[in-house]
C-alpha cells in the first residue's frame, strides 16, 4: 500500500510517498521561512500564495516515477487558506487518478511520525508541541484520543518564535534559540512555573514570554537587538558573535524552563493515566535540549521521538497517519473540506 501524503497546513508545502506505513520512498519539503522571516511569524495570506506556487513541483518531486495506491492530505487544523491548497490539489489528483482520498488530522500525523517502526502499547500519552499546539493526548487505542490538557495561551513553539523575535533573531525561533542555549547557563535566571488551576495537565507560556520582555527592558540590550534585526540569513556563528553572555544565559534559562514545563507536566499526566508509553512530537520535539533532558531522566515507560527531520512539518507524517486511518477504514470522499479547527478526540 503506497500512500502519497500531502501537507500544507502552515508554512511548509510537503509531500512524501510511504509504503505500508513503514518504508519512506520519497519526501519533498518546500519551506517558506524566507518569506515570513522579516515579519517574525507566519503571514497567512503570503502562506497561501506560497503553497499555490509550491504544491505542483513539491508533489511532482515526491511522486517521481512512483506508482501510488491512495492519497492522504492534511484536513486540519491549520490556516484555512493554506489547508485549502493541499486539500483541493489532493482531491483533483485523487479524481484524475481514480484513487482513494484520506483526510488526515495534522496532530495525528505528528504522533505517527514518532511511531515509525514502533508497536505502541496502550494507553499511551502523547505530547504534541509545535508552533500552533501544545497538547497532551491520552491514546486509548489506534485512532482514539482523549484530550488530557493543552496550553491556555501560547504554544511552546510560538513562545520560542515570539522570544526570538523579541531578541532580534529571525523566524522560526526554535532552532536558533536551541543552538544558542547550548552556550548559556540554564540556571542563570529563575523563571516561575505557572499554577494551572483546574487541570495540572494544562500549560501556559505567556508569563514566561512576558518575563523575557521584562528582562530585555531592564537591560541595555536594544542596540544589540537592533543589530541582530538588521541581519538576514545569519548562521549560528553570526548570531553567537552578536550575542553577549548574559543574553545567552537568559536564552538557556528560557529553554530550560520550557523543557521542564513540558516534561514535568507530561510525566505527571503519564503517571496519572498509567501510560505504557510516552510519545513526544511536533516541531519542538526537534529541540536538542529537550531530547537530552529526556535521556537524563528516568522514565517508567519507553519514550518515543520522531527522527529530528520528521519532527517539523513534512509529508511523511501525513502519509503515515493516512496509512493508520486507511487500516481503520477511514476513507474520505471528494466532499472532504479543510477545517481550521479540527478536533482530534472523538
Ligand atoms: O510542527 P511544526 O513544524 O509546525 C506546526 O505545526 O506548528 O512546528 C514548528 C514550530 C516552530 O514554532 C518552531 O520554532 C519550533 O517548532 N521548532 C523548535 C525547534 N525546531 C522547530 N522549537 C524548539 N527547538 C527546536 N529545535
Ligand atoms: Zn505541525
mmCIF file of C-alpha atoms and ligand atoms in Angstrom:
data_model
loop_
_atom_site.group_PDB
_atom_site.id
_atom_site.type_symbol
_atom_site.label_atom_id
_atom_site.label_comp_id
_atom_site.label_asym_id
_atom_site.label_seq_id
_atom_site.Cartn_x
_atom_site.Cartn_y
_atom_site.Cartn_z
ATOM 1 C CA UNK A 1 0.000 0.000 0.000
ATOM 2 C CA UNK A 2 1.752 3.130 -1.218
ATOM 3 C CA UNK A 3 0.376 6.396 0.091
ATOM 4 C CA UNK A 4 1.184 9.888 -1.090
ATOM 5 C CA UNK A 5 0.966 12.278 1.873
ATOM 6 C CA UNK A 6 0.373 15.992 1.262
ATOM 7 C CA UNK A 7 0.828 18.659 3.949
ATOM 8 C CA UNK A 8 0.032 22.381 3.646
ATOM 9 C CA UNK A 9 -1.439 23.426 6.997
ATOM 10 C CA UNK A 10 1.057 26.144 7.894
ATOM 11 C CA UNK A 11 4.273 27.340 6.261
ATOM 12 C CA UNK A 12 5.639 24.151 4.744
ATOM 13 C CA UNK A 13 4.419 22.646 1.482
ATOM 14 C CA UNK A 14 5.360 18.993 1.735
ATOM 15 C CA UNK A 15 4.721 15.652 0.063
ATOM 16 C CA UNK A 16 6.060 12.137 0.525
ATOM 17 C CA UNK A 17 5.393 8.568 -0.534
ATOM 18 C CA UNK A 18 5.453 5.877 2.150
ATOM 19 C CA UNK A 19 4.922 2.143 1.579
ATOM 20 C CA UNK A 20 2.924 0.010 4.043
ATOM 21 C CA UNK A 21 3.308 2.644 6.757
ATOM 22 C CA UNK A 22 6.980 1.884 7.184
ATOM 23 C CA UNK A 23 9.180 2.418 4.147
ATOM 24 C CA UNK A 24 9.821 6.016 3.130
ATOM 25 C CA UNK A 25 10.198 6.094 -0.647
ATOM 26 C CA UNK A 26 10.433 9.858 -1.129
ATOM 27 C CA UNK A 27 9.977 13.167 0.650
ATOM 28 C CA UNK A 28 9.951 16.740 -0.539
ATOM 29 C CA UNK A 29 9.552 19.864 1.605
ATOM 30 C CA UNK A 30 9.389 23.481 0.441
ATOM 31 C CA UNK A 31 9.834 25.813 3.376
ATOM 32 C CA UNK A 32 8.509 29.374 3.336
ATOM 33 C CA UNK A 33 10.866 30.536 6.075
ATOM 34 C CA UNK A 34 12.461 33.218 3.914
ATOM 35 C CA UNK A 35 9.062 34.707 3.095
ATOM 36 C CA UNK A 36 7.930 35.010 6.718
ATOM 37 C CA UNK A 37 11.309 35.776 8.275
ATOM 38 C CA UNK A 38 11.082 39.542 8.094
ATOM 39 C CA UNK A 39 7.666 39.527 9.776
ATOM 40 C CA UNK A 40 8.830 37.322 12.666
ATOM 41 C CA UNK A 41 5.940 34.918 12.128
ATOM 42 C CA UNK A 42 3.699 33.330 9.517
ATOM 43 C CA UNK A 43 1.617 35.767 7.443
ATOM 44 C CA UNK A 44 -1.466 33.706 6.411
ATOM 45 C CA UNK A 45 -2.112 35.469 3.093
ATOM 46 C CA UNK A 46 1.506 35.029 1.989
ATOM 47 C CA UNK A 47 1.471 31.410 3.150
ATOM 48 C CA UNK A 48 -1.497 30.530 0.891
ATOM 49 C CA UNK A 49 0.162 32.153 -2.091
ATOM 50 C CA UNK A 50 3.399 30.271 -1.489
ATOM 51 C CA UNK A 51 1.509 26.963 -1.204
ATOM 52 C CA UNK A 52 -0.146 27.646 -4.569
ATOM 53 C CA UNK A 53 3.303 28.229 -6.057
ATOM 54 C CA UNK A 54 4.928 25.182 -4.442
ATOM 55 C CA UNK A 55 2.273 22.455 -4.486
ATOM 56 C CA UNK A 56 2.780 21.221 -8.065
ATOM 57 C CA UNK A 57 6.617 20.989 -8.013
ATOM 58 C CA UNK A 58 6.655 19.518 -4.488
ATOM 59 C CA UNK A 59 4.147 16.761 -5.277
ATOM 60 C CA UNK A 60 5.834 16.104 -8.623
ATOM 61 C CA UNK A 61 9.206 15.704 -6.908
ATOM 62 C CA UNK A 62 7.786 13.326 -4.296
ATOM 63 C CA UNK A 63 5.963 11.255 -6.914
ATOM 64 C CA UNK A 64 8.758 10.962 -9.446
ATOM 65 C CA UNK A 65 8.049 7.718 -11.294
ATOM 66 C CA UNK A 66 6.370 6.080 -8.283
ATOM 67 C CA UNK A 67 3.005 4.370 -8.583
ATOM 68 C CA UNK A 68 0.688 5.076 -5.650
ATOM 69 C CA UNK A 69 -2.469 3.478 -4.214
ATOM 70 C CA UNK A 70 -4.008 6.327 -2.196
ATOM 71 C CA UNK A 71 -3.643 9.999 -1.376
ATOM 72 C CA UNK A 72 -3.620 11.331 2.182
ATOM 73 C CA UNK A 73 -3.896 15.030 2.890
ATOM 74 C CA UNK A 74 -3.957 17.251 5.989
ATOM 75 C CA UNK A 75 -7.594 18.238 6.517
ATOM 76 C CA UNK A 76 -6.841 20.371 9.584
ATOM 77 C CA UNK A 77 -6.192 22.043 11.894
ATOM 78 C CA UNK A 78 -4.250 24.935 10.398
ATOM 79 C CA UNK A 79 -4.605 28.091 8.338
ATOM 80 C CA UNK A 80 -7.737 27.705 6.226
ATOM 81 C CA UNK A 81 -6.289 29.284 3.081
ATOM 82 C CA UNK A 82 -3.213 27.049 3.347
ATOM 83 C CA UNK A 83 -5.174 23.858 4.037
ATOM 84 C CA UNK A 84 -7.423 24.624 1.081
ATOM 85 C CA UNK A 85 -4.484 24.439 -1.340
ATOM 86 C CA UNK A 86 -3.428 20.944 -0.213
ATOM 87 C CA UNK A 87 -6.960 19.568 0.082
ATOM 88 C CA UNK A 88 -8.068 20.923 -3.313
ATOM 89 C CA UNK A 89 -4.956 19.610 -5.006
ATOM 90 C CA UNK A 90 -5.295 16.195 -3.337
ATOM 91 C CA UNK A 91 -8.941 15.941 -4.389
ATOM 92 C CA UNK A 92 -8.112 16.825 -8.005
ATOM 93 C CA UNK A 93 -5.286 14.286 -8.078
ATOM 94 C CA UNK A 94 -7.465 11.581 -6.490
ATOM 95 C CA UNK A 95 -10.167 12.216 -9.078
ATOM 96 C CA UNK A 96 -7.750 12.279 -12.018
ATOM 97 C CA UNK A 97 -6.014 9.064 -10.935
ATOM 98 C CA UNK A 98 -9.141 7.348 -9.621
ATOM 99 C CA UNK A 99 -7.532 6.793 -6.210
ATOM 100 C CA UNK A 100 -8.957 6.811 -2.676
ATOM 101 C CA UNK A 101 -8.593 10.006 -0.663
ATOM 102 C CA UNK A 102 -7.800 10.026 3.066
ATOM 103 C CA UNK A 103 -8.269 13.170 5.156
ATOM 104 C CA UNK A 104 -5.726 13.310 7.964
ATOM 105 C CA UNK A 105 -5.514 15.207 11.258
ATOM 106 C CA UNK A 106 -2.250 17.163 11.411
ATOM 107 C CA UNK A 107 -1.583 16.199 15.035
ATOM 108 C CA UNK A 108 -2.162 12.511 14.352
ATOM 109 C CA UNK A 109 0.499 12.998 11.678
ATOM 110 C CA UNK A 110 2.939 14.358 14.264
ATOM 111 C CA UNK A 111 2.166 11.441 16.596
ATOM 112 C CA UNK A 112 2.523 8.821 13.832
ATOM 113 C CA UNK A 113 5.920 10.292 12.851
ATOM 114 C CA UNK A 114 7.211 9.194 16.259
ATOM 115 C CA UNK A 115 5.762 5.697 15.834
ATOM 116 C CA UNK A 116 7.609 4.692 12.673
ATOM 117 C CA UNK A 117 8.715 1.118 13.387
ATOM 118 C CA UNK A 118 7.114 1.178 16.860
ATOM 119 C CA UNK A 119 4.397 -1.155 18.163
ATOM 120 C CA UNK A 120 2.636 1.211 20.572
ATOM 121 C CA UNK A 121 1.273 -0.118 23.842
ATOM 122 C CA UNK A 122 -1.964 1.412 25.121
ATOM 123 C CA UNK A 123 -2.844 3.530 26.938
ATOM 124 C CA UNK A 124 -0.095 5.918 25.904
ATOM 125 C CA UNK A 125 0.385 9.617 26.442
ATOM 126 C CA UNK A 126 1.287 11.889 23.533
ATOM 127 C CA UNK A 127 2.766 15.351 23.963
ATOM 128 C CA UNK A 128 2.483 17.336 20.743
ATOM 129 C CA UNK A 129 4.382 20.622 20.955
ATOM 130 C CA UNK A 130 4.586 22.758 17.836
ATOM 131 C CA UNK A 131 4.114 26.318 16.651
ATOM 132 C CA UNK A 132 0.341 26.038 16.881
ATOM 133 C CA UNK A 133 -0.196 23.377 19.560
ATOM 134 C CA UNK A 134 0.953 22.204 22.935
ATOM 135 C CA UNK A 135 -1.400 19.364 23.727
ATOM 136 C CA UNK A 136 -1.375 16.216 25.826
ATOM 137 C CA UNK A 137 -3.489 13.378 24.472
ATOM 138 C CA UNK A 138 -4.250 10.052 26.024
ATOM 139 C CA UNK A 139 -4.027 7.478 23.214
ATOM 140 C CA UNK A 140 -6.614 4.834 24.138
ATOM 141 C CA UNK A 141 -6.385 2.587 21.069
ATOM 142 C CA UNK A 142 -5.396 3.176 17.417
ATOM 143 C CA UNK A 143 -7.204 6.346 16.323
ATOM 144 C CA UNK A 144 -8.890 7.003 19.695
ATOM 145 C CA UNK A 145 -7.648 10.036 21.573
ATOM 146 C CA UNK A 146 -8.747 11.880 24.700
ATOM 147 C CA UNK A 147 -7.578 15.432 25.324
ATOM 148 C CA UNK A 148 -5.727 15.402 28.650
ATOM 149 C CA UNK A 149 -4.545 19.017 28.651
ATOM 150 C CA UNK A 150 -3.371 21.865 26.451
ATOM 151 C CA UNK A 151 -1.881 25.304 26.533
ATOM 152 C CA UNK A 152 -4.157 28.052 27.757
ATOM 153 C CA UNK A 153 -2.286 30.718 25.785
ATOM 154 C CA UNK A 154 0.830 30.372 23.603
ATOM 155 C CA UNK A 155 2.069 27.087 22.176
ATOM 156 C CA UNK A 156 5.634 26.123 23.136
ATOM 157 C CA UNK A 157 6.948 26.716 19.600
ATOM 158 C CA UNK A 158 5.099 30.016 19.490
ATOM 159 C CA UNK A 159 6.881 31.050 22.703
ATOM 160 C CA UNK A 160 10.203 30.264 21.012
ATOM 161 C CA UNK A 161 9.197 32.264 17.941
ATOM 162 C CA UNK A 162 7.993 35.274 19.946
ATOM 163 C CA UNK A 163 11.043 35.349 22.224
ATOM 164 C CA UNK A 164 13.341 35.030 19.192
ATOM 165 C CA UNK A 165 11.533 37.948 17.559
ATOM 166 C CA UNK A 166 11.811 39.976 20.757
ATOM 167 C CA UNK A 167 15.572 39.399 20.928
ATOM 168 C CA UNK A 168 16.077 40.166 17.241
ATOM 169 C CA UNK A 169 16.647 36.636 15.926
ATOM 170 C CA UNK A 170 14.681 35.683 12.812
ATOM 171 C CA UNK A 171 11.840 33.219 12.293
ATOM 172 C CA UNK A 172 11.441 30.385 13.228
ATOM 173 C CA UNK A 173 12.884 30.950 16.671
ATOM 174 C CA UNK A 174 13.185 27.353 17.870
ATOM 175 C CA UNK A 175 16.293 26.194 16.008
ATOM 176 C CA UNK A 176 18.250 29.416 16.705
ATOM 177 C CA UNK A 177 17.442 29.614 20.420
ATOM 178 C CA UNK A 178 18.083 25.876 20.784
ATOM 179 C CA UNK A 179 21.573 26.282 19.304
ATOM 180 C CA UNK A 180 22.368 29.409 21.341
ATOM 181 C CA UNK A 181 21.069 27.830 24.556
ATOM 182 C CA UNK A 182 23.950 25.334 24.354
ATOM 183 C CA UNK A 183 26.301 28.277 25.071
ATOM 184 C CA UNK A 184 24.499 29.663 28.109
ATOM 185 C CA UNK A 185 23.897 28.777 31.752
ATOM 186 C CA UNK A 186 20.385 27.294 32.118
ATOM 187 C CA UNK A 187 20.321 28.166 35.826
ATOM 188 C CA UNK A 188 21.350 31.805 35.476
ATOM 189 C CA UNK A 189 17.782 33.160 35.580
ATOM 190 C CA UNK A 190 14.955 31.539 37.530
ATOM 191 C CA UNK A 191 11.517 31.715 35.977
ATOM 192 C CA UNK A 192 8.484 30.617 37.949
ATOM 193 C CA UNK A 193 6.318 27.710 36.872
ATOM 194 C CA UNK A 194 2.694 28.814 36.367
ATOM 195 C CA UNK A 195 -0.026 27.315 38.574
ATOM 196 C CA UNK A 196 -2.635 25.673 36.394
ATOM 197 C CA UNK A 197 -5.816 25.794 38.444
ATOM 198 C CA UNK A 198 -8.312 23.111 37.486
ATOM 199 C CA UNK A 199 -6.049 20.991 35.284
ATOM 200 C CA UNK A 200 -2.424 20.237 36.060
ATOM 201 C CA UNK A 201 -2.005 18.899 32.532
ATOM 202 C CA UNK A 202 -2.567 22.334 31.014
ATOM 203 C CA UNK A 203 0.296 24.598 30.014
ATOM 204 C CA UNK A 204 0.909 28.328 29.940
ATOM 205 C CA UNK A 205 3.823 30.075 28.278
ATOM 206 C CA UNK A 206 2.658 33.686 28.093
ATOM 207 C CA UNK A 207 4.020 34.532 31.560
ATOM 208 C CA UNK A 208 7.443 33.300 30.516
ATOM 209 C CA UNK A 209 7.263 35.390 27.357
ATOM 210 C CA UNK A 210 6.388 38.474 29.427
ATOM 211 C CA UNK A 211 9.237 37.722 31.841
ATOM 212 C CA UNK A 212 11.612 37.658 28.872
ATOM 213 C CA UNK A 213 10.243 41.017 27.723
ATOM 214 C CA UNK A 214 10.789 42.493 31.205
ATOM 215 C CA UNK A 215 14.317 41.069 31.225
ATOM 216 C CA UNK A 216 15.216 42.882 27.982
ATOM 217 C CA UNK A 217 13.540 46.107 29.130
ATOM 218 C CA UNK A 218 15.613 46.128 32.305
ATOM 219 C CA UNK A 219 18.888 45.947 30.381
ATOM 220 C CA UNK A 220 20.772 47.975 27.865
ATOM 221 C CA UNK A 221 20.411 45.475 25.028
ATOM 222 C CA UNK A 222 18.393 47.466 22.486
ATOM 223 C CA UNK A 223 21.407 48.236 20.292
ATOM 224 C CA UNK A 224 22.347 44.557 20.083
ATOM 225 C CA UNK A 225 18.733 43.649 19.278
ATOM 226 C CA UNK A 226 18.609 46.293 16.523
ATOM 227 C CA UNK A 227 21.864 44.972 15.013
ATOM 228 C CA UNK A 228 20.537 41.414 15.018
ATOM 229 C CA UNK A 229 17.258 42.565 13.467
ATOM 230 C CA UNK A 230 19.204 44.029 10.564
ATOM 231 C CA UNK A 231 20.840 40.692 9.838
ATOM 232 C CA UNK A 232 19.207 38.213 7.455
ATOM 233 C CA UNK A 233 20.116 34.595 6.759
ATOM 234 C CA UNK A 234 22.632 34.597 9.578
ATOM 235 C CA UNK A 235 24.442 31.430 10.639
ATOM 236 C CA UNK A 236 24.606 30.317 14.274
ATOM 237 C CA UNK A 237 28.215 31.600 14.377
ATOM 238 C CA UNK A 238 26.974 35.036 13.249
ATOM 239 C CA UNK A 239 24.278 35.064 15.948
ATOM 240 C CA UNK A 240 26.797 33.971 18.564
ATOM 241 C CA UNK A 241 29.127 36.828 17.678
ATOM 242 C CA UNK A 242 26.302 39.308 18.121
ATOM 243 C CA UNK A 243 25.051 37.971 21.452
ATOM 244 C CA UNK A 244 26.605 38.733 24.843
ATOM 245 C CA UNK A 245 26.973 36.087 27.550
ATOM 246 C CA UNK A 246 24.169 37.467 29.710
ATOM 247 C CA UNK A 247 21.734 37.103 26.798
ATOM 248 C CA UNK A 248 22.994 33.585 26.081
ATOM 249 C CA UNK A 249 22.358 32.786 29.746
ATOM 250 C CA UNK A 250 18.783 34.062 29.661
ATOM 251 C CA UNK A 251 18.142 32.098 26.448
ATOM 252 C CA UNK A 252 19.473 28.930 28.096
ATOM 253 C CA UNK A 253 17.281 29.644 31.148
ATOM 254 C CA UNK A 254 14.233 30.204 28.930
ATOM 255 C CA UNK A 255 14.837 26.912 27.128
ATOM 256 C CA UNK A 256 15.401 25.115 30.444
ATOM 257 C CA UNK A 257 12.060 26.434 31.741
ATOM 258 C CA UNK A 258 10.134 25.362 28.623
ATOM 259 C CA UNK A 259 11.661 21.879 28.773
ATOM 260 C CA UNK A 260 10.907 21.498 32.486
ATOM 261 C CA UNK A 261 7.306 22.605 31.961
ATOM 262 C CA UNK A 262 6.782 20.153 29.116
ATOM 263 C CA UNK A 263 8.451 17.178 30.772
ATOM 264 C CA UNK A 264 7.114 17.728 34.302
ATOM 265 C CA UNK A 265 3.509 18.037 33.182
ATOM 266 C CA UNK A 266 3.802 15.212 30.656
ATOM 267 C CA UNK A 267 5.492 12.980 33.267
ATOM 268 C CA UNK A 268 2.786 13.580 35.868
ATOM 269 C CA UNK A 269 -0.014 13.067 33.349
ATOM 270 C CA UNK A 270 1.587 9.841 32.127
ATOM 271 C CA UNK A 271 1.722 8.601 35.712
ATOM 272 C CA UNK A 272 -1.905 9.588 36.361
ATOM 273 C CA UNK A 273 -3.254 7.669 33.388
ATOM 274 C CA UNK A 274 -0.889 4.728 33.824
ATOM 275 C CA UNK A 275 0.659 5.297 30.393
ATOM 276 C CA UNK A 276 2.644 2.395 28.979
ATOM 277 C CA UNK A 277 4.481 4.725 26.603
ATOM 278 C CA UNK A 278 5.177 8.418 26.143
ATOM 279 C CA UNK A 279 5.262 9.970 22.677
ATOM 280 C CA UNK A 280 6.890 13.401 22.221
ATOM 281 C CA UNK A 281 6.376 15.031 18.840
ATOM 282 C CA UNK A 282 5.734 18.255 16.912
ATOM 283 C CA UNK A 283 8.288 20.854 15.798
ATOM 284 C CA UNK A 284 9.538 21.441 19.358
ATOM 285 C CA UNK A 285 10.471 17.736 19.565
ATOM 286 C CA UNK A 286 13.418 18.659 17.316
ATOM 287 C CA UNK A 287 14.877 20.519 20.315
ATOM 288 C CA UNK A 288 18.269 19.136 21.306
ATOM 289 C CA UNK A 289 17.973 20.277 24.906
ATOM 290 C CA UNK A 290 14.604 18.542 25.218
ATOM 291 C CA UNK A 291 15.976 15.270 23.830
ATOM 292 C CA UNK A 292 18.942 15.447 26.189
ATOM 293 C CA UNK A 293 16.702 16.187 29.186
ATOM 294 C CA UNK A 294 14.585 13.132 28.331
ATOM 295 C CA UNK A 295 17.706 10.952 28.206
ATOM 296 C CA UNK A 296 18.866 12.236 31.590
ATOM 297 C CA UNK A 297 15.592 11.443 33.368
ATOM 298 C CA UNK A 298 14.402 8.050 34.474
ATOM 299 C CA UNK A 299 11.114 7.098 32.846
ATOM 300 C CA UNK A 300 8.972 4.142 33.893
ATOM 301 C CA UNK A 301 7.917 3.689 30.253
ATOM 302 C CA UNK A 302 9.542 3.906 26.814
ATOM 303 C CA UNK A 303 9.700 7.419 25.332
ATOM 304 C CA UNK A 304 9.358 7.792 21.558
ATOM 305 C CA UNK A 305 10.506 10.754 19.468
ATOM 306 C CA UNK A 306 10.288 11.163 15.701
ATOM 307 C CA UNK A 307 13.606 11.363 13.849
ATOM 308 C CA UNK A 308 14.668 15.009 14.061
ATOM 309 C CA UNK A 309 13.878 15.679 10.410
ATOM 310 C CA UNK A 310 10.350 14.289 10.761
ATOM 311 C CA UNK A 311 9.667 16.434 13.853
ATOM 312 C CA UNK A 312 8.765 19.595 11.966
ATOM 313 C CA UNK A 313 6.026 19.544 9.328
ATOM 314 C CA UNK A 314 6.567 17.081 6.481
ATOM 315 C CA UNK A 315 4.718 14.791 4.078
ATOM 316 C CA UNK A 316 5.960 11.539 5.605
ATOM 317 C CA UNK A 317 3.941 12.050 8.789
ATOM 318 C CA UNK A 318 0.782 12.653 6.738
ATOM 319 C CA UNK A 319 1.361 9.506 4.666
ATOM 320 C CA UNK A 320 1.910 7.545 7.927
ATOM 321 C CA UNK A 321 -1.265 8.898 9.535
ATOM 322 C CA UNK A 322 -3.061 8.227 6.231
ATOM 323 C CA UNK A 323 -1.981 4.605 6.380
ATOM 324 C CA UNK A 324 -3.138 4.307 10.007
ATOM 325 C CA UNK A 325 -6.538 5.790 9.066
ATOM 326 C CA UNK A 326 -6.830 3.603 5.971
ATOM 327 C CA UNK A 327 -6.251 0.498 8.128
ATOM 328 C CA UNK A 328 -9.156 1.645 10.274
ATOM 329 C CA UNK A 329 -11.308 2.100 7.164
ATOM 330 C CA UNK A 330 -11.127 5.874 7.264
ATOM 331 C CA UNK A 331 -11.543 6.683 3.579
ATOM 332 C CA UNK A 332 -12.834 10.174 2.763
ATOM 333 C CA UNK A 333 -14.701 11.207 -0.372
ATOM 334 C CA UNK A 334 -14.389 14.147 -2.719
ATOM 335 C CA UNK A 335 -16.636 16.240 -0.470
ATOM 336 C CA UNK A 336 -13.720 16.479 2.013
ATOM 337 C CA UNK A 337 -13.434 20.043 3.326
ATOM 338 C CA UNK A 338 -10.491 21.618 5.144
ATOM 339 C CA UNK A 339 -11.193 22.591 8.748
ATOM 340 C CA UNK A 340 -9.128 25.255 10.520
ATOM 341 C CA UNK A 341 -10.237 23.916 13.930
ATOM 342 C CA UNK A 342 -10.422 20.156 13.626
ATOM 343 C CA UNK A 343 -10.542 18.322 16.961
ATOM 344 C CA UNK A 344 -8.502 15.114 17.313
ATOM 345 C CA UNK A 345 -10.510 13.493 20.075
ATOM 346 C CA UNK A 346 -13.783 11.730 19.299
HETATM 347 O O1 LIG B 1 5.274 21.167 13.795
HETATM 348 P P1 LIG B 1 5.806 22.402 13.163
HETATM 349 O O2 LIG B 1 6.766 22.288 12.017
HETATM 350 O O3 LIG B 1 4.627 23.325 12.648
HETATM 351 C C1 LIG B 1 3.418 23.424 13.331
HETATM 352 O O4 LIG B 1 2.600 22.500 13.222
HETATM 353 O O5 LIG B 1 3.306 24.449 14.062
HETATM 354 O O6 LIG B 1 6.455 23.256 14.341
HETATM 355 C C2 LIG B 1 7.079 24.491 14.097
HETATM 356 C C3 LIG B 1 7.480 25.074 15.432
HETATM 357 C C4 LIG B 1 8.003 26.496 15.347
HETATM 358 O O7 LIG B 1 7.392 27.271 16.357
HETATM 359 C C5 LIG B 1 9.495 26.325 15.598
HETATM 360 O O8 LIG B 1 10.100 27.458 16.215
HETATM 361 C C6 LIG B 1 9.524 25.115 16.508
HETATM 362 O O9 LIG B 1 8.520 24.267 16.009
HETATM 363 N N1 LIG B 1 10.828 24.441 16.468
HETATM 364 C C7 LIG B 1 11.621 24.311 17.557
HETATM 365 C C8 LIG B 1 12.808 23.678 17.112
HETATM 366 N N2 LIG B 1 12.693 23.433 15.776
HETATM 367 C C9 LIG B 1 11.475 23.911 15.411
HETATM 368 N N3 LIG B 1 11.428 24.669 18.833
HETATM 369 C C10 LIG B 1 12.414 24.420 19.708
HETATM 370 N N4 LIG B 1 13.583 23.843 19.359
HETATM 371 C C11 LIG B 1 13.829 23.452 18.087
HETATM 372 N N5 LIG B 1 14.988 22.882 17.764
HETATM 373 ZN ZN1 LIG B 2 2.975 20.687 12.734
#
